[in-house]
CSV table of C-alpha atoms in Angstrom, one decimal:
chain,number,residue,atom,x,y,z
A,1,MET,CA,114.1,54.7,109.0
A,2,LYS,CA,111.9,57.7,109.7
A,3,SER,CA,112.8,60.9,107.9
A,4,SER,CA,114.1,63.7,110.1
A,5,ILE,CA,112.7,66.4,107.9
A,6,PRO,CA,110.8,69.0,110.0
A,7,ASN,CA,107.2,69.5,109.2
A,8,SER,CA,105.5,72.9,108.8
A,9,GLN,CA,102.4,73.7,110.9
A,10,PHE,CA,99.9,74.6,108.1
A,11,LYS,CA,96.7,72.6,107.9
A,12,ASN,CA,96.6,72.4,104.1
A,13,PRO,CA,98.7,69.3,103.2
A,14,VAL,CA,99.9,70.7,99.9
A,15,ILE,CA,101.0,74.0,101.5
A,16,ASN,CA,102.5,72.1,104.3
A,17,TRP,CA,104.5,69.9,101.9
A,18,ILE,CA,105.8,72.9,99.9
A,19,ASP,CA,106.6,74.9,103.0
A,20,THR,CA,108.6,72.0,104.5
A,21,ARG,CA,110.9,72.2,101.6
A,22,LEU,CA,110.6,75.9,100.7
A,23,PRO,CA,109.4,77.9,103.7
A,24,ILE,CA,107.9,80.8,101.7
A,25,PHE,CA,104.5,80.5,103.4
A,26,THR,CA,106.2,80.7,106.8
A,27,ALA,CA,108.0,83.8,105.7
A,28,ILE,CA,104.7,85.4,104.4
A,29,ASN,CA,103.0,84.4,107.7
A,30,GLU,CA,105.7,86.0,109.7
A,31,ALA,CA,105.7,89.2,107.6
A,32,VAL,CA,101.9,89.8,107.2
A,33,GLY,CA,100.1,87.0,108.8
A,34,THR,CA,99.1,85.8,112.3
A,35,GLU,CA,102.8,85.8,113.4
A,36,HIS,CA,103.2,89.6,112.8
A,37,PRO,CA,102.1,91.6,115.9
A,38,THR,CA,100.6,95.1,115.2
A,39,PRO,CA,99.6,97.9,117.6
A,40,LYS,CA,95.9,97.8,118.3
A,41,ASN,CA,95.4,101.6,118.0
A,42,LEU,CA,96.4,101.9,114.3
A,43,ASN,CA,94.0,104.1,112.3
A,44,TYR,CA,93.3,104.3,108.6
A,45,TRP,CA,96.3,106.6,108.0
A,46,TRP,CA,98.4,103.5,108.4
A,47,ASN,CA,96.8,101.9,105.4
A,48,PHE,CA,98.6,104.0,102.8
A,49,GLY,CA,101.8,102.0,103.0
A,50,SER,CA,100.1,98.8,101.7
A,51,LEU,CA,98.0,100.9,99.3
A,52,ALA,CA,101.3,102.2,97.8
A,53,GLY,CA,102.4,98.6,97.2
A,54,VAL,CA,99.1,97.8,95.5
A,55,THR,CA,99.5,100.8,93.3
A,56,LEU,CA,103.0,99.8,92.3
A,57,VAL,CA,101.8,96.4,91.3
A,58,ILE,CA,99.1,98.0,89.1
A,59,MET,CA,101.7,100.3,87.5
A,60,ILE,CA,104.1,97.4,86.7
A,61,ILE,CA,101.4,95.2,85.2
A,62,THR,CA,99.9,98.0,83.0
A,63,GLY,CA,103.4,99.2,82.1
A,64,ILE,CA,104.4,95.7,80.8
A,65,ALA,CA,101.2,95.6,78.8
A,66,LEU,CA,101.9,99.0,77.3
A,67,ALA,CA,105.5,98.1,76.5
A,68,MET,CA,104.3,95.3,74.3
A,69,ASN,CA,102.7,97.8,72.0
A,70,TYR,CA,104.9,100.8,72.3
A,71,THR,CA,107.6,101.8,69.7
A,72,ALA,CA,110.6,103.7,71.2
A,73,HIS,CA,111.4,105.8,68.1
A,74,VAL,CA,111.0,109.5,67.7
A,75,ASP,CA,109.2,109.0,64.4
A,76,HIS,CA,106.7,106.4,65.7
A,77,ALA,CA,106.4,106.9,69.5
A,78,PHE,CA,103.5,109.3,69.3
A,79,ASP,CA,101.6,107.3,66.7
A,80,SER,CA,102.2,104.1,68.7
A,81,VAL,CA,100.6,105.6,71.7
A,82,GLU,CA,97.6,106.7,69.6
A,83,ARG,CA,97.4,103.2,68.2
A,84,ILE,CA,97.3,101.8,71.8
A,85,MET,CA,94.4,104.2,72.5
A,86,ARG,CA,92.4,103.4,69.3
A,87,ASP,CA,93.3,100.0,67.9
A,88,VAL,CA,94.6,97.8,70.7
A,89,ASN,CA,91.9,95.9,72.6
A,90,GLY,CA,91.4,97.6,75.9
A,91,GLY,CA,94.5,99.8,75.2
A,92,TRP,CA,92.7,103.0,76.1
A,93,LEU,CA,91.8,101.5,79.5
A,94,ILE,CA,95.4,100.2,80.2
A,95,ARG,CA,96.9,103.6,79.3
A,96,TYR,CA,94.5,105.6,81.3
A,97,ILE,CA,95.1,103.3,84.3
A,98,HIS,CA,98.8,103.7,83.9
A,99,MET,CA,98.7,107.4,83.3
A,100,ASN,CA,96.4,108.2,86.2
A,101,GLY,CA,98.0,105.6,88.3
A,102,ALA,CA,101.2,107.6,88.4
A,103,SER,CA,99.3,110.6,89.9
A,104,PHE,CA,97.5,108.4,92.4
A,105,PHE,CA,100.8,106.7,93.3
A,106,PHE,CA,102.2,110.0,94.3
A,107,ILE,CA,99.0,111.0,96.2
A,108,VAL,CA,99.3,107.8,98.2
A,109,VAL,CA,103.0,108.2,98.9
A,110,TYR,CA,102.6,111.9,99.8
A,111,ILE,CA,99.9,111.0,102.4
A,112,HIS,CA,102.1,108.1,103.6
A,113,MET,CA,105.0,110.5,104.1
A,114,ALA,CA,102.9,113.2,105.7
A,115,ARG,CA,101.6,110.6,108.2
A,116,SER,CA,105.1,109.5,109.0
A,117,LEU,CA,106.2,113.1,109.6
A,118,TYR,CA,103.2,113.9,111.7
A,119,TYR,CA,103.4,110.9,114.0
A,120,GLY,CA,107.2,110.8,114.1
A,121,SER,CA,107.6,107.4,112.4
A,122,TYR,CA,111.1,108.6,111.2
A,123,LYS,CA,112.6,108.7,114.7
A,124,ALA,CA,114.9,106.1,116.3
A,125,PRO,CA,115.0,103.2,116.0
A,126,ARG,CA,113.3,103.6,112.5
A,127,GLU,CA,115.9,105.8,110.9
A,128,LEU,CA,116.7,103.4,108.1
A,129,LEU,CA,113.0,102.8,107.5
A,130,TRP,CA,112.6,106.5,106.8
A,131,ILE,CA,115.8,106.8,104.7
A,132,LEU,CA,114.7,103.8,102.5
A,133,GLY,CA,111.3,105.5,102.0
A,134,VAL,CA,113.0,108.7,100.8
A,135,VAL,CA,115.1,106.6,98.4
A,136,ILE,CA,111.9,105.1,97.1
A,137,TYR,CA,110.5,108.6,96.6
A,138,LEU,CA,113.6,109.6,94.6
A,139,LEU,CA,113.3,106.6,92.4
A,140,MET,CA,109.6,107.3,91.9
A,141,MET,CA,110.4,110.8,90.7
A,142,ALA,CA,113.0,109.6,88.3
A,143,THR,CA,110.6,106.9,86.9
A,144,ALA,CA,107.7,109.3,86.6
A,145,PHE,CA,109.9,111.8,84.7
A,146,LEU,CA,111.2,109.2,82.3
A,147,GLY,CA,107.7,107.9,81.7
A,148,TYR,CA,106.3,111.3,81.0
A,149,THR,CA,108.7,111.7,78.0
A,150,LEU,CA,107.6,108.4,76.3
A,151,PRO,CA,104.4,109.6,74.6
A,152,TRP,CA,106.7,112.1,72.8
A,153,GLY,CA,104.2,115.0,72.8
A,154,GLN,CA,105.2,118.6,73.2
A,155,MET,CA,105.4,118.5,77.0
A,156,SER,CA,107.3,115.2,76.8
A,157,PHE,CA,110.0,116.7,74.5
A,158,TRP,CA,110.4,120.0,76.1
A,159,GLY,CA,110.2,118.6,79.6
A,160,ALA,CA,113.1,116.2,78.7
A,161,THR,CA,115.0,119.1,77.2
A,162,VAL,CA,114.6,121.4,80.3
A,163,ILE,CA,115.2,118.8,83.0
A,164,THR,CA,118.2,117.1,81.4
A,165,ASN,CA,119.9,120.5,81.0
A,166,PHE,CA,119.7,121.0,84.8
A,167,PHE,CA,122.4,118.4,85.2
A,168,SER,CA,124.8,120.6,83.3
A,169,VAL,CA,125.2,122.9,86.3
A,170,ILE,CA,127.0,120.1,88.3
A,171,PRO,CA,130.7,121.1,88.4
A,172,PHE,CA,133.1,119.0,86.3
A,173,VAL,CA,130.8,116.1,85.6
A,174,GLY,CA,127.6,117.9,84.5
A,175,GLU,CA,128.2,118.0,80.8
A,176,PRO,CA,129.2,114.3,80.5
A,177,ILE,CA,126.1,113.3,82.5
A,178,VAL,CA,123.9,115.3,80.1
A,179,ASN,CA,125.5,113.8,77.1
A,180,TRP,CA,125.1,110.3,78.5
A,181,LEU,CA,121.4,110.9,79.3
A,182,LEU,CA,120.8,112.4,75.9
A,183,GLY,CA,122.9,109.9,74.0
A,184,GLY,CA,124.3,112.8,72.1
A,185,TYR,CA,124.1,116.6,72.2
A,186,THR,CA,120.4,117.1,71.7
A,187,VAL,CA,117.1,115.3,72.7
A,188,ASP,CA,116.7,112.7,69.9
A,189,ASN,CA,116.1,109.0,69.3
A,190,PRO,CA,119.0,107.8,71.6
A,191,THR,CA,117.4,109.9,74.4
A,192,LEU,CA,114.0,108.2,73.9
A,193,ASN,CA,115.6,104.8,73.9
A,194,ARG,CA,117.5,105.4,77.1
A,195,PHE,CA,114.5,106.8,78.8
A,196,TYR,CA,112.4,103.9,77.7
A,197,ALA,CA,114.9,101.3,79.0
A,198,LEU,CA,115.4,103.1,82.3
A,199,HIS,CA,111.6,103.6,82.8
A,200,TYR,CA,111.1,99.9,82.3
A,201,LEU,CA,113.9,99.0,84.7
A,202,LEU,CA,113.4,101.4,87.6
A,203,PRO,CA,110.0,100.0,88.9
A,204,PHE,CA,111.7,96.7,89.6
A,205,VAL,CA,114.4,98.6,91.4
A,206,ILE,CA,111.7,100.3,93.4
A,207,ALA,CA,110.1,96.9,94.2
A,208,GLY,CA,113.5,95.7,95.5
A,209,VAL,CA,113.9,98.8,97.8
A,210,ILE,CA,110.4,98.3,99.0
A,211,LEU,CA,111.3,94.8,100.1
A,212,LEU,CA,114.1,96.3,102.2
A,213,HIS,CA,111.7,98.9,103.5
A,214,ILE,CA,109.4,96.1,104.7
A,215,VAL,CA,112.2,94.2,106.3
A,216,ALA,CA,113.2,97.4,108.2
A,217,LEU,CA,109.6,97.9,109.2
A,218,HIS,CA,109.2,94.5,110.6
A,219,ARG,CA,112.5,94.8,112.6
A,220,PHE,CA,110.8,97.1,115.1
A,221,GLY,CA,107.2,97.0,114.0
A,222,SER,CA,104.9,99.9,113.1
A,223,ASN,CA,104.7,103.1,115.0
A,224,ASN,CA,101.3,104.1,116.4
A,225,PRO,CA,99.4,107.4,117.0
A,226,LEU,CA,100.6,107.6,120.6
A,227,GLY,CA,104.2,107.1,119.6
A,228,LEU,CA,104.8,104.4,122.2
A,229,ASP,CA,106.9,101.4,121.5
A,230,ALA,CA,105.1,99.1,123.9
A,231,SER,CA,105.5,95.4,123.6
A,232,VAL,CA,102.0,94.8,124.9
A,233,ASP,CA,98.5,95.5,123.6
A,234,LYS,CA,99.1,94.2,120.1
A,235,MET,CA,97.1,92.1,117.7
A,236,SER,CA,98.0,89.9,114.7
A,237,PHE,CA,98.1,91.6,111.4
A,238,TYR,CA,95.8,89.0,109.8
A,239,PRO,CA,92.8,89.2,109.8
A,240,TYR,CA,92.4,92.5,111.7
A,241,CYS,CA,94.7,94.9,109.9
A,242,PHE,CA,94.3,93.0,106.6
A,243,VAL,CA,90.6,93.7,106.6
A,244,LYS,CA,91.2,97.4,107.2
A,245,ASP,CA,93.7,97.3,104.3
A,246,LEU,CA,91.1,95.6,102.2
A,247,VAL,CA,88.6,98.4,102.9
A,248,ALA,CA,91.2,101.0,101.9
A,249,TRP,CA,92.0,99.1,98.7
A,250,VAL,CA,88.3,99.0,97.7
A,251,SER,CA,87.8,102.6,98.5
A,252,PHE,CA,90.8,103.6,96.6
A,253,GLY,CA,89.6,101.5,93.6
A,254,VAL,CA,86.3,103.3,93.5
A,255,PHE,CA,87.8,106.7,93.7
A,256,PHE,CA,90.5,105.8,91.1
A,257,SER,CA,87.9,104.4,88.7
A,258,VAL,CA,86.0,107.6,88.7
A,259,PHE,CA,89.1,109.4,87.3
A,260,VAL,CA,89.9,106.6,84.9
A,261,TYR,CA,86.4,106.4,83.4
A,262,PHE,CA,85.1,110.0,83.7
A,263,ALA,CA,88.1,112.3,83.9
A,264,PRO,CA,91.1,110.5,82.6
A,265,ASN,CA,92.8,113.7,81.3
A,266,PHE,CA,92.0,115.9,84.3
A,267,LEU,CA,95.5,115.6,85.8
A,268,GLY,CA,97.4,115.8,82.5
A,269,HIS,CA,98.4,118.6,80.1
A,270,PRO,CA,96.6,119.1,76.8
A,271,ASP,CA,99.8,120.1,75.0
A,272,ASN,CA,101.0,116.5,75.3
A,273,TYR,CA,98.4,115.5,72.8
A,274,ILE,CA,100.4,117.5,70.2
A,275,PRO,CA,103.3,115.6,68.5
A,276,ALA,CA,106.7,116.8,69.7
A,277,ASN,CA,108.1,119.6,67.6
A,278,PRO,CA,111.6,120.8,68.3
A,279,MET,CA,110.9,124.0,66.3
A,280,SER,CA,107.9,125.1,68.3
A,281,THR,CA,108.3,125.9,72.0
A,282,PRO,CA,105.1,125.7,74.1
A,283,ALA,CA,103.9,128.9,75.8
A,284,HIS,CA,104.3,127.3,79.2
A,285,ILE,CA,106.6,124.4,79.9
A,286,VAL,CA,105.2,123.0,83.1
A,287,PRO,CA,105.7,119.6,84.8
A,288,GLU,CA,103.0,117.2,86.2
A,289,TRP,CA,101.4,118.4,89.4
A,290,TYR,CA,103.5,116.1,91.6
A,291,PHE,CA,106.6,118.0,90.5
A,292,LEU,CA,105.2,121.4,91.1
A,293,TRP,CA,107.1,121.9,94.3
A,294,VAL,CA,110.4,121.4,92.4
A,295,TYR,CA,109.1,123.8,89.7
A,296,ALA,CA,108.3,126.4,92.3
A,297,ILE,CA,111.8,126.2,93.8
A,298,LEU,CA,113.4,126.6,90.4
A,299,ARG,CA,111.1,129.5,89.5
A,300,SER,CA,111.8,131.3,92.8
A,301,ILE,CA,115.6,131.2,92.5
A,302,PRO,CA,116.9,133.0,89.4
A,303,ASN,CA,120.2,131.2,89.4
A,304,LYS,CA,120.0,127.8,87.8
A,305,LEU,CA,122.8,126.3,90.0
A,306,GLY,CA,121.2,127.8,93.1
A,307,GLY,CA,117.8,126.2,92.2
A,308,VAL,CA,119.3,122.8,91.7
A,309,ALA,CA,121.3,123.2,94.9
A,310,ALA,CA,118.1,124.1,96.8
A,311,ILE,CA,116.3,121.0,95.5
A,312,GLY,CA,119.3,118.9,96.5
A,313,LEU,CA,119.2,120.5,100.0
A,314,VAL,CA,115.6,119.5,100.3
A,315,PHE,CA,116.4,115.8,99.8
A,316,ALA,CA,119.5,116.1,102.0
A,317,CYS,CA,117.3,117.4,104.8
A,318,LEU,CA,114.7,114.6,104.3
A,319,LEU,CA,117.5,112.0,104.4
A,320,ALA,CA,119.0,113.6,107.5
A,321,LEU,CA,115.7,114.2,109.3
A,322,PRO,CA,115.9,111.3,111.7
A,323,PHE,CA,119.2,112.7,113.0
A,324,LEU,CA,118.0,116.3,113.1
A,325,SER,CA,115.0,115.6,115.4
A,326,LEU,CA,115.8,116.3,119.0
A,327,ILE,CA,112.3,115.4,120.4
């Protein structure tokens, strides 16, 4: 008796056999293949979404490689990072890719968000798409802060001290939150272990939210420069948009490589090459450049609670933006 198993439509017999039993290739084809219609008038500003995904993959791979050689202990963390740089084969390259990759990840995401704001990609019916994007940005900020503490240099230690203390202004639950984050009453070994575990975990949480972000994107498709949701004048994502994405990836790789090989410390702070010393406060405790807008808000408002509330208001406005827009 002939089998009633439905066959897939792929030409390759191996792929066809697998897809008949586990339709992963059909799902990929519908998501980013010939079955996914895309507006014809998309320009290169629409390539930064896929570029952010590529950057996240690079960060996860290099992060796992670094974790294999890192020691999460206040007495050994700084030395383990130096060992990675000096003794591990290719360790300097992996660390510089990961370190600069964080900055470039934020550059790509900031451009991606700016494009969404400029072209109104947050408006109905894409409200959840925008909200998920803001959640991804919040998770990125948390991950970047946790990762910045791991080298256990002067900026790592004092940055962790200053930022965790901001949670203490939350009424009723502020002090318990700070104690939980620190694993005690001061920044010490339990703090470093917690931050290391959370820094390793959160990128995978980000990847999960990105999958939801992609599902929400494909529900109504990409916006376009004209802001029209026309069901005509579209083309398949592959090969047309994929080739444009490929051009963007290669261009990004060239630009990124210049920083990694020729100016790897340009976006960092020199004080973080000094081992953490709780008895010596740096002259200027400043965050990485992608947190400077937060730093500016805190410096401009003398009251600590007011500064934290203002930062919270910024994110509340971002989350509510699709419902605040009247145009």
